[in-house]
Amino acid sequence: MIRTLSRRLLNAAGLLLAVLVFNFALIHMAPGDPVEVLAGEMGGATPELLAEIRAGYGLDRPFHVQLLTYLGRVAQGDLGHSFYYDQPVTGLILDRIGATLLLVCAALTLALLLGCFLGVVSAQNRNGWLSHLVTLLSLAGFSAPVFWVGILLILTFSVALPVLPISGMSSVDAGRMGPWGRAADVAAHMVLPVLTLASIYLAFYSRLARASMLDVLGSDYVRTARAKGLSRFLVVYKHALRNALLPVVTFAGLQFAQVVSGAVLVETVFAWPGLGTLAYESLLRRDSPTLLGILFFSALMVVAVNIAVDLLYRLIDPRIGAR
Amino acid sequence: MSEPPVMTSMPPMPPMPVPEPVSPARQAWRMFRRNGAAMIGLALLLLVLAEAALGPALYSVSPDDMVWMPLTPPGASEYWLGTDYVGRDLLAGLIHGGRVTLIVGGSAAALTVAIGVLVGAFAGYYGGRIDNALMRVTEFFQVLPNLLLAMVVVMLFGASLVNIAIAIGAVSWTSTARLTRVEFMRLREMDYVRAERSIGASDARLIWAVILPNAAPPLIVSAALSAGTAILFEAGLAFLGLGDPNAMSWGRIIGDNRPYVLDAWWAVTFPGLAIFLAVLAISLVGDGLNDALNPRLRER
Amino acid sequence: MATLAGALGAPLAASAEGTLTAFTSGYRSLNPGVQSGAATGVPGSQIFAGLVLIGADYGAEPYLATGWEVSEDGLTYTFRLVEGATFHDGAPITSADVAFSLDVVKANHPFGPAMFGKVETVETPDDLTAVFKLSEPAPGLLLSLQPLLMPILPRHVYGDGQEVKKHPRNMTDVVGSGPFKVEENNPAEKLILVKNEDFFIEGRPKLDRIVFPLVKDGLTRMLMVEKGEIDYAPFSGAKPTDAERLEEAGGVTVSKDGYGAVGYIHYLEMNLRDGPFADVKVRQALAMALDTGFVARVLFGGRAEVGTGPLHTGNPFYTADVPRLEPDMEKAAAMLDEAGYPAGSGGARFGFTLDVPSWALQSHGPMAEYIRAQLGKLGVSVELRRAPDFGTWVSRISSFDYEATLNGSFNYPDPVIGVHRHFDCDNIRNVIWSNTQGYCDPAMDALLDAAAVEQDFDVRKGIYAEIQQKAVADQVFIWMPEEFTTTILGARVEGAPDGAFGPLAPWDEMTVSAE
């Protein structure tokens, strides 16, 4: 177990190093000079001032020196200094990560629970109308552009029937509410973005849960259990369900990077103050240190989630560890 | 979806004369044809394709011309679906935009499949170190949020249709690669592959002429899904303002008109609906293909 | 349903009495002395005081300066400061701070040299007297001494040797001199200002708090205004269609007042150095092809003014008497033929790339689409290039690496600040919103120099009329409709500032009544 873990960690470290090098090179390769852009933000600059700024950020040194400096800093937990926000990137990311995690975790949980429920139910009456309905709904969920769903939800529930807040994470006067009031306020703001984000993954999970449930229900040991006279309910919910959930959880882990992508669109539509909006803003400002930091941080999260899922998997299903 | 055919209940074949064997493709088509949802999807898809191919020639209004007062509602003028924020015919935009959207989506999907199959085939066929190295690359692209990466690429290298298609393809191929790899690992141990190898077939022949055709069914399904995802992807980029400003696409119509959504729901709703229907059609067809081509499912 | 939202804590009504909810867009500094623009200027004018305020008639009124004298020759301005005024940290505001602020603005503000280049020194004979010594008369000097353009900054904070443009105290622990203090500055979410109890004007400000939710998305902001979540929206970003809808719904006022001094104009800027645009005939042909009246009437719902030249229609020196070319596609085509760009195969004459910046997309977007469609009819193919970010666009334009761009700029009340910069030969610099298009004409320079020192208003107005006529005759730019700049006021708001700078002035007399 320990060996596996350390091998996974080593692998993860290699992966993250590759992410850093690749992104750094990509942004470096791009046409245009970040210093010129920076000078642009300040309203233009003379060649002398440009050279001065370039030297100030160490951008006049050869590529490999810059890269090594950057890697060295990251190793010490320093993701650099944002050009635009004029703040340490690590701080900027930590400020925003909470909001994104809240959104993503709520959406994933909702999608997992509801998706598994729908999948299991539809697997039980395969070829029945319910199964068809779940299939169709999940295809529809996959096919609708997520930002479009968000806009339509806003138009419906914040404009036509004004029952939910339009956007953001808290009300203008949240500062005057008590702790419970604030929590309720954030919860109200979460409803639409969470539903929007969950709609995509609901589709995936319900289909996956359905498929793996069908697999498990057809497997020998469930047949044996049924033959032994265990009740249908017990078989489905105790034995089969647990085994059917494994692939869904694994898939959720693998898909985590894509969840972050979805969050960029959803956060933009709902002005949710998370990493997605930060990424979009820093892209629009050509704030490469922040952008690099966010890409790295998302990769870090994905890797961590995958290791966690992997470990969880081994705990649930000891057969894997034995392989 | 209809009752699956039960093999055991088929009538025993007469010994003579030997009938034409039913080809796998024909058999799949039979399965597919019985799948109502898939057939609806196919009809819808053909409609969308026909629209993109012929629509611009049949509908003469230019999508660039300002033809009427901006934000005219549907039905209030000769322009059935109304006009957009600068008074262009929304229907013309949808018709011309469909072509752009499908071309970008299609070429991005083709690129996705090409990279995915190439990586997956080599990894699965050769195994060992090559597999290891290629899977590391795959993992690498899997841990990066693909939309974010595509945004960076488009942003840094310019928002032309070609760049957009390349960016989408370059960040979306990982699942195709994994799927191809698994199929190749399974198939390379098959008897007919061994037989070919024993008579001295080259690696290239084994990969492209022997294994790949047999791995095709799941890859076709995956390609269909990639096309759907690529269309959604293009729309997402255009919505964020990273579309090509010189080409009308469905996503760009939504992105451009979004600030006016309170006055013109139609300018956002209809292109969204178009994307939705196109992707739904592709998904339904993909789903039907999956049922028809996947023998394991067929047994159920 | 409404009770559900209520129970969940979603506020449907606006904030409590004494609290004003307003908005400003994203800023990266709260110090208007080093950062121009309305995003910083709106909150900055609350946090910092200036020597004077500018009334609706463009006259200077006392603010931190209780009075001033101008010498006969226009070379000496003596200001007396209000007694007992303090910064937000309790330190007294003295003439040394005034002198310091002037130095900072002169050195760091994009308009520093234009505004205060002629101020040689500021003498401080005592704590409450500041004497400005000028090298030449500067007739617009007082206009630049209000809080937006010359905020009074604490020397004991910013004078620590750090570069003021990047000083950490521009965003954290901001110590101001104006009617409101910073309570919370969270650029991701909101800015909260609270009443400065020790403000130097008795009984002001009347508000207890100002909350600025920092929402970048325009649509979201408009929805917030619509739902009454925002009381006061200066530089509201409302499009003409939004204004129409809001007015129909009632309950709020959409006002175009108070933007004359800022004077936000738009124009098509062509790089005059080489290619077709070097030829004035080509520029005139394009000007005749583009019907800006149509753009204003149809694309902007008739609510934006048709710009006629370099000065905003609300500027005191504006004249409508300029040699504008009437829209005429046939004549335009003939002129292009004449200029050596005949229609080739398929009617094509020439093509160019039009840059579209990201900072005013709601105006430049429709304009760009119109220009592309309209010039296409003339055989001039336009390829749009949307700069993804502000900096990329700025660096393209300020390094002169472009063919044409949509652009826009602020006049500011004194044309010396906002207008001369585009036409002066000496101002062809690698700086955005300078003379980036590369226009140079000694006759124009002579007119600009004369206008800069002329102290008689009517004579000066005459010179500016000539300047406007010449700029239009040379077709330096093709002027587009002006920005539709508005403030949206909720029904509960009273006492909003009504001077020439509109909302870019202290909101110390504003109140929010209970519903």
PDB file of N, CA, C and O in Angstrom, chain C residues 313-346:
ATOM      1  N   THR C 313     -20.097  66.940 -28.062  1.00  0.00           N
ATOM      2  CA  THR C 313     -21.153  67.950 -28.249  1.00  0.00           C
ATOM      3  C   THR C 313     -21.464  68.700 -26.957  1.00  0.00           C
ATOM      4  O   THR C 313     -22.018  69.796 -26.984  1.00  0.00           O
ATOM      5  N   GLY C 314     -21.088  68.121 -25.803  1.00  0.00           N
ATOM      6  CA  GLY C 314     -21.359  68.803 -24.539  1.00  0.00           C
ATOM      7  C   GLY C 314     -20.215  69.684 -24.076  1.00  0.00           C
ATOM      8  O   GLY C 314     -20.301  70.323 -23.030  1.00  0.00           O
ATOM      9  N   ASN C 315     -19.142  69.747 -24.839  1.00  0.00           N
ATOM     10  CA  ASN C 315     -17.983  70.543 -24.416  1.00  0.00           C
ATOM     11  C   ASN C 315     -18.252  72.022 -24.641  1.00  0.00           C
ATOM     12  O   ASN C 315     -18.858  72.402 -25.646  1.00  0.00           O
ATOM     13  N   PRO C 316     -17.825  72.886 -23.703  1.00  0.00           N
ATOM     14  CA  PRO C 316     -18.087  74.323 -23.883  1.00  0.00           C
ATOM     15  C   PRO C 316     -17.464  74.908 -25.155  1.00  0.00           C
ATOM     16  O   PRO C 316     -17.930  75.942 -25.631  1.00  0.00           O
ATOM     17  N   PHE C 317     -16.479  74.260 -25.713  1.00  0.00           N
ATOM     18  CA  PHE C 317     -15.828  74.807 -26.918  1.00  0.00           C
ATOM     19  C   PHE C 317     -16.318  74.141 -28.214  1.00  0.00           C
ATOM     20  O   PHE C 317     -15.771  74.358 -29.276  1.00  0.00           O
ATOM     21  N   TYR C 318     -17.350  73.330 -28.082  1.00  0.00           N
ATOM     22  CA  TYR C 318     -17.819  72.569 -29.250  1.00  0.00           C
ATOM     23  C   TYR C 318     -18.427  73.479 -30.315  1.00  0.00           C
ATOM     24  O   TYR C 318     -19.116  74.447 -30.008  1.00  0.00           O
ATOM     25  N   THR C 319     -18.197  73.157 -31.603  1.00  0.00           N
ATOM     26  CA  THR C 319     -18.942  73.812 -32.674  1.00  0.00           C
ATOM     27  C   THR C 319     -19.457  72.746 -33.632  1.00  0.00           C
ATOM     28  O   THR C 319     -18.774  71.752 -33.896  1.00  0.00           O
ATOM     29  N   ALA C 320     -20.681  72.986 -34.131  1.00  0.00           N
ATOM     30  CA  ALA C 320     -21.244  72.061 -35.116  1.00  0.00           C
ATOM     31  C   ALA C 320     -20.881  72.502 -36.527  1.00  0.00           C
ATOM     32  O   ALA C 320     -21.140  71.796 -37.502  1.00  0.00           O
ATOM     33  N   ASP C 321     -20.234  73.666 -36.601  1.00  0.00           N
ATOM     34  CA  ASP C 321     -19.935  74.255 -37.905  1.00  0.00           C
ATOM     35  C   ASP C 321     -18.624  73.698 -38.462  1.00  0.00           C
ATOM     36  O   ASP C 321     -17.589  74.351 -38.420  1.00  0.00           O
ATOM     37  N   VAL C 322     -18.689  72.456 -38.930  1.00  0.00           N
ATOM     38  CA  VAL C 322     -17.498  71.829 -39.495  1.00  0.00           C
ATOM     39  C   VAL C 322     -17.834  71.271 -40.879  1.00  0.00           C
ATOM     40  O   VAL C 322     -18.986  70.975 -41.167  1.00  0.00           O
ATOM     41  N   PRO C 323     -16.813  71.145 -41.763  1.00  0.00           N
ATOM     42  CA  PRO C 323     -17.079  70.668 -43.130  1.00  0.00           C
ATOM     43  C   PRO C 323     -17.289  69.163 -43.198  1.00  0.00           C
ATOM     44  O   PRO C 323     -16.458  68.428 -43.717  1.00  0.00           O
ATOM     45  N   ARG C 324     -18.394  68.711 -42.652  1.00  0.00           N
ATOM     46  CA  ARG C 324     -18.668  67.267 -42.667  1.00  0.00           C
ATOM     47  C   ARG C 324     -19.107  66.818 -44.051  1.00  0.00           C
ATOM     48  O   ARG C 324     -19.824  67.516 -44.737  1.00  0.00           O
ATOM     49  N   LEU C 325     -18.705  65.616 -44.408  1.00  0.00           N
ATOM     50  CA  LEU C 325     -19.097  65.067 -45.703  1.00  0.00           C
ATOM     51  C   LEU C 325     -20.406  64.303 -45.546  1.00  0.00           C
ATOM     52  O   LEU C 325     -20.563  63.527 -44.608  1.00  0.00           O
ATOM     53  N   GLU C 326     -21.320  64.558 -46.475  1.00  0.00           N
ATOM     54  CA  GLU C 326     -22.594  63.853 -46.410  1.00  0.00           C
ATOM     55  C   GLU C 326     -22.411  62.427 -46.926  1.00  0.00           C
ATOM     56  O   GLU C 326     -21.625  62.188 -47.833  1.00  0.00           O
ATOM     57  N   PRO C 327     -23.150  61.471 -46.347  1.00  0.00           N
ATOM     58  CA  PRO C 327     -23.043  60.099 -46.821  1.00  0.00           C
ATOM     59  C   PRO C 327     -23.453  59.980 -48.292  1.00  0.00           C
ATOM     60  O   PRO C 327     -24.488  60.526 -48.692  1.00  0.00           O
ATOM     61  N   ASP C 328     -22.613  59.367 -49.088  1.00  0.00           N
ATOM     62  CA  ASP C 328     -22.897  59.219 -50.521  1.00  0.00           C
ATOM     63  C   ASP C 328     -22.021  58.086 -51.067  1.00  0.00           C
ATOM     64  O   ASP C 328     -20.834  58.286 -51.321  1.00  0.00           O
ATOM     65  N   MET C 329     -22.597  56.938 -51.246  1.00  0.00           N
ATOM     66  CA  MET C 329     -21.823  55.772 -51.671  1.00  0.00           C
ATOM     67  C   MET C 329     -21.232  55.952 -53.075  1.00  0.00           C
ATOM     68  O   MET C 329     -20.106  55.539 -53.337  1.00  0.00           O
ATOM     69  N   GLU C 330     -21.986  56.580 -53.966  1.00  0.00           N
ATOM     70  CA  GLU C 330     -21.489  56.724 -55.339  1.00  0.00           C
ATOM     71  C   GLU C 330     -20.273  57.637 -55.391  1.00  0.00           C
ATOM     72  O   GLU C 330     -19.275  57.338 -56.038  1.00  0.00           O
ATOM     73  N   LYS C 331     -20.400  58.735 -54.677  1.00  0.00           N
ATOM     74  CA  LYS C 331     -19.284  59.667 -54.644  1.00  0.00           C
ATOM     75  C   LYS C 331     -18.059  59.006 -53.996  1.00  0.00           C
ATOM     76  O   LYS C 331     -16.927  59.196 -54.429  1.00  0.00           O
ATOM     77  N   ALA C 332     -18.338  58.221 -52.944  1.00  0.00           N
ATOM     78  CA  ALA C 332     -17.247  57.531 -52.264  1.00  0.00           C
ATOM     79  C   ALA C 332     -16.520  56.615 -53.244  1.00  0.00           C
ATOM     80  O   ALA C 332     -15.285  56.584 -53.295  1.00  0.00           O
ATOM     81  N   ALA C 333     -17.306  55.888 -54.047  1.00  0.00           N
ATOM     82  CA  ALA C 333     -16.700  54.974 -55.016  1.00  0.00           C
ATOM     83  C   ALA C 333     -15.879  55.758 -56.038  1.00  0.00           C
ATOM     84  O   ALA C 333     -14.750  55.381 -56.370  1.00  0.00           O
ATOM     85  N   ALA C 334     -16.428  56.870 -56.478  1.00  0.00           N
ATOM     86  CA  ALA C 334     -15.718  57.687 -57.466  1.00  0.00           C
ATOM     87  C   ALA C 334     -14.407  58.201 -56.889  1.00  0.00           C
ATOM     88  O   ALA C 334     -13.369  58.235 -57.573  1.00  0.00           O
ATOM     89  N   MET C 335     -14.444  58.590 -55.627  1.00  0.00           N
ATOM     90  CA  MET C 335     -13.229  59.107 -55.015  1.00  0.00           C
ATOM     91  C   MET C 335     -12.166  58.034 -54.874  1.00  0.00           C
ATOM     92  O   MET C 335     -10.974  58.296 -55.023  1.00  0.00           O
ATOM     93  N   LEU C 336     -12.599  56.829 -54.584  1.00  0.00           N
ATOM     94  CA  LEU C 336     -11.629  55.744 -54.490  1.00  0.00           C
ATOM     95  C   LEU C 336     -11.026  55.442 -55.868  1.00  0.00           C
ATOM     96  O   LEU C 336      -9.830  55.167 -55.974  1.00  0.00           O
ATOM     97  N   ASP C 337     -11.860  55.494 -56.908  1.00  0.00           N
ATOM     98  CA  ASP C 337     -11.344  55.319 -58.270  1.00  0.00           C
ATOM     99  C   ASP C 337     -10.234  56.334 -58.526  1.00  0.00           C
ATOM    100  O   ASP C 337      -9.143  56.013 -58.985  1.00  0.00           O
ATOM    101  N   GLU C 338     -10.571  57.565 -58.185  1.00  0.00           N
ATOM    102  CA  GLU C 338      -9.672  58.683 -58.422  1.00  0.00           C
ATOM    103  C   GLU C 338      -8.360  58.531 -57.637  1.00  0.00           C
ATOM    104  O   GLU C 338      -7.282  58.861 -58.118  1.00  0.00           O
ATOM    105  N   ALA C 339      -8.503  58.002 -56.405  1.00  0.00           N
ATOM    106  CA  ALA C 339      -7.323  57.879 -55.545  1.00  0.00           C
ATOM    107  C   ALA C 339      -6.439  56.695 -55.952  1.00  0.00           C
ATOM    108  O   ALA C 339      -5.414  56.449 -55.317  1.00  0.00           O
ATOM    109  N   GLY C 340      -6.869  55.973 -56.990  1.00  0.00           N
ATOM    110  CA  GLY C 340      -6.035  54.858 -57.428  1.00  0.00           C
ATOM    111  C   GLY C 340      -6.438  53.530 -56.843  1.00  0.00           C
ATOM    112  O   GLY C 340      -5.622  52.614 -56.768  1.00  0.00           O
ATOM    113  N   TYR C 341      -7.683  53.422 -56.400  1.00  0.00           N
ATOM    114  CA  TYR C 341      -8.179  52.140 -55.898  1.00  0.00           C
ATOM    115  C   TYR C 341      -9.445  51.755 -56.645  1.00  0.00           C
ATOM    116  O   TYR C 341     -10.528  51.727 -56.065  1.00  0.00           O
ATOM    117  N   PRO C 342      -9.317  51.504 -57.971  1.00  0.00           N
ATOM    118  CA  PRO C 342     -10.509  51.140 -58.732  1.00  0.00           C
ATOM    119  C   PRO C 342     -10.996  49.751 -58.335  1.00  0.00           C
ATOM    120  O   PRO C 342     -10.217  48.959 -57.786  1.00  0.00           O
ATOM    121  N   ALA C 343     -12.275  49.520 -58.606  1.00  0.00           N
ATOM    122  CA  ALA C 343     -12.831  48.212 -58.292  1.00  0.00           C
ATOM    123  C   ALA C 343     -12.201  47.171 -59.207  1.00  0.00           C
ATOM    124  O   ALA C 343     -12.257  47.291 -60.429  1.00  0.00           O
ATOM    125  N   GLY C 344     -11.593  46.168 -58.620  1.00  0.00           N
ATOM    126  CA  GLY C 344     -10.958  45.113 -59.414  1.00  0.00           C
ATOM    127  C   GLY C 344     -11.937  43.996 -59.696  1.00  0.00           C
ATOM    128  O   GLY C 344     -13.147  44.220 -59.738  1.00  0.00           O
ATOM    129  N   SER C 345     -11.396  42.794 -59.860  1.00  0.00           N
ATOM    130  CA  SER C 345     -12.271  41.669 -60.161  1.00  0.00           C
ATOM    131  C   SER C 345     -13.189  41.419 -58.961  1.00  0.00           C
ATOM    132  O   SER C 345     -12.750  41.427 -57.818  1.00  0.00           O
ATOM    133  N   GLY C 346     -14.473  41.229 -59.261  1.00  0.00           N
ATOM    134  CA  GLY C 346     -15.432  41.019 -58.183  1.00  0.00           C
ATOM    135  C   GLY C 346     -15.690  42.266 -57.368  1.00  0.00           C
ATOM    136  O   GLY C 346     -16.269  42.204 -56.296  1.00  0.00           O
TER     137      GLY C 346
END
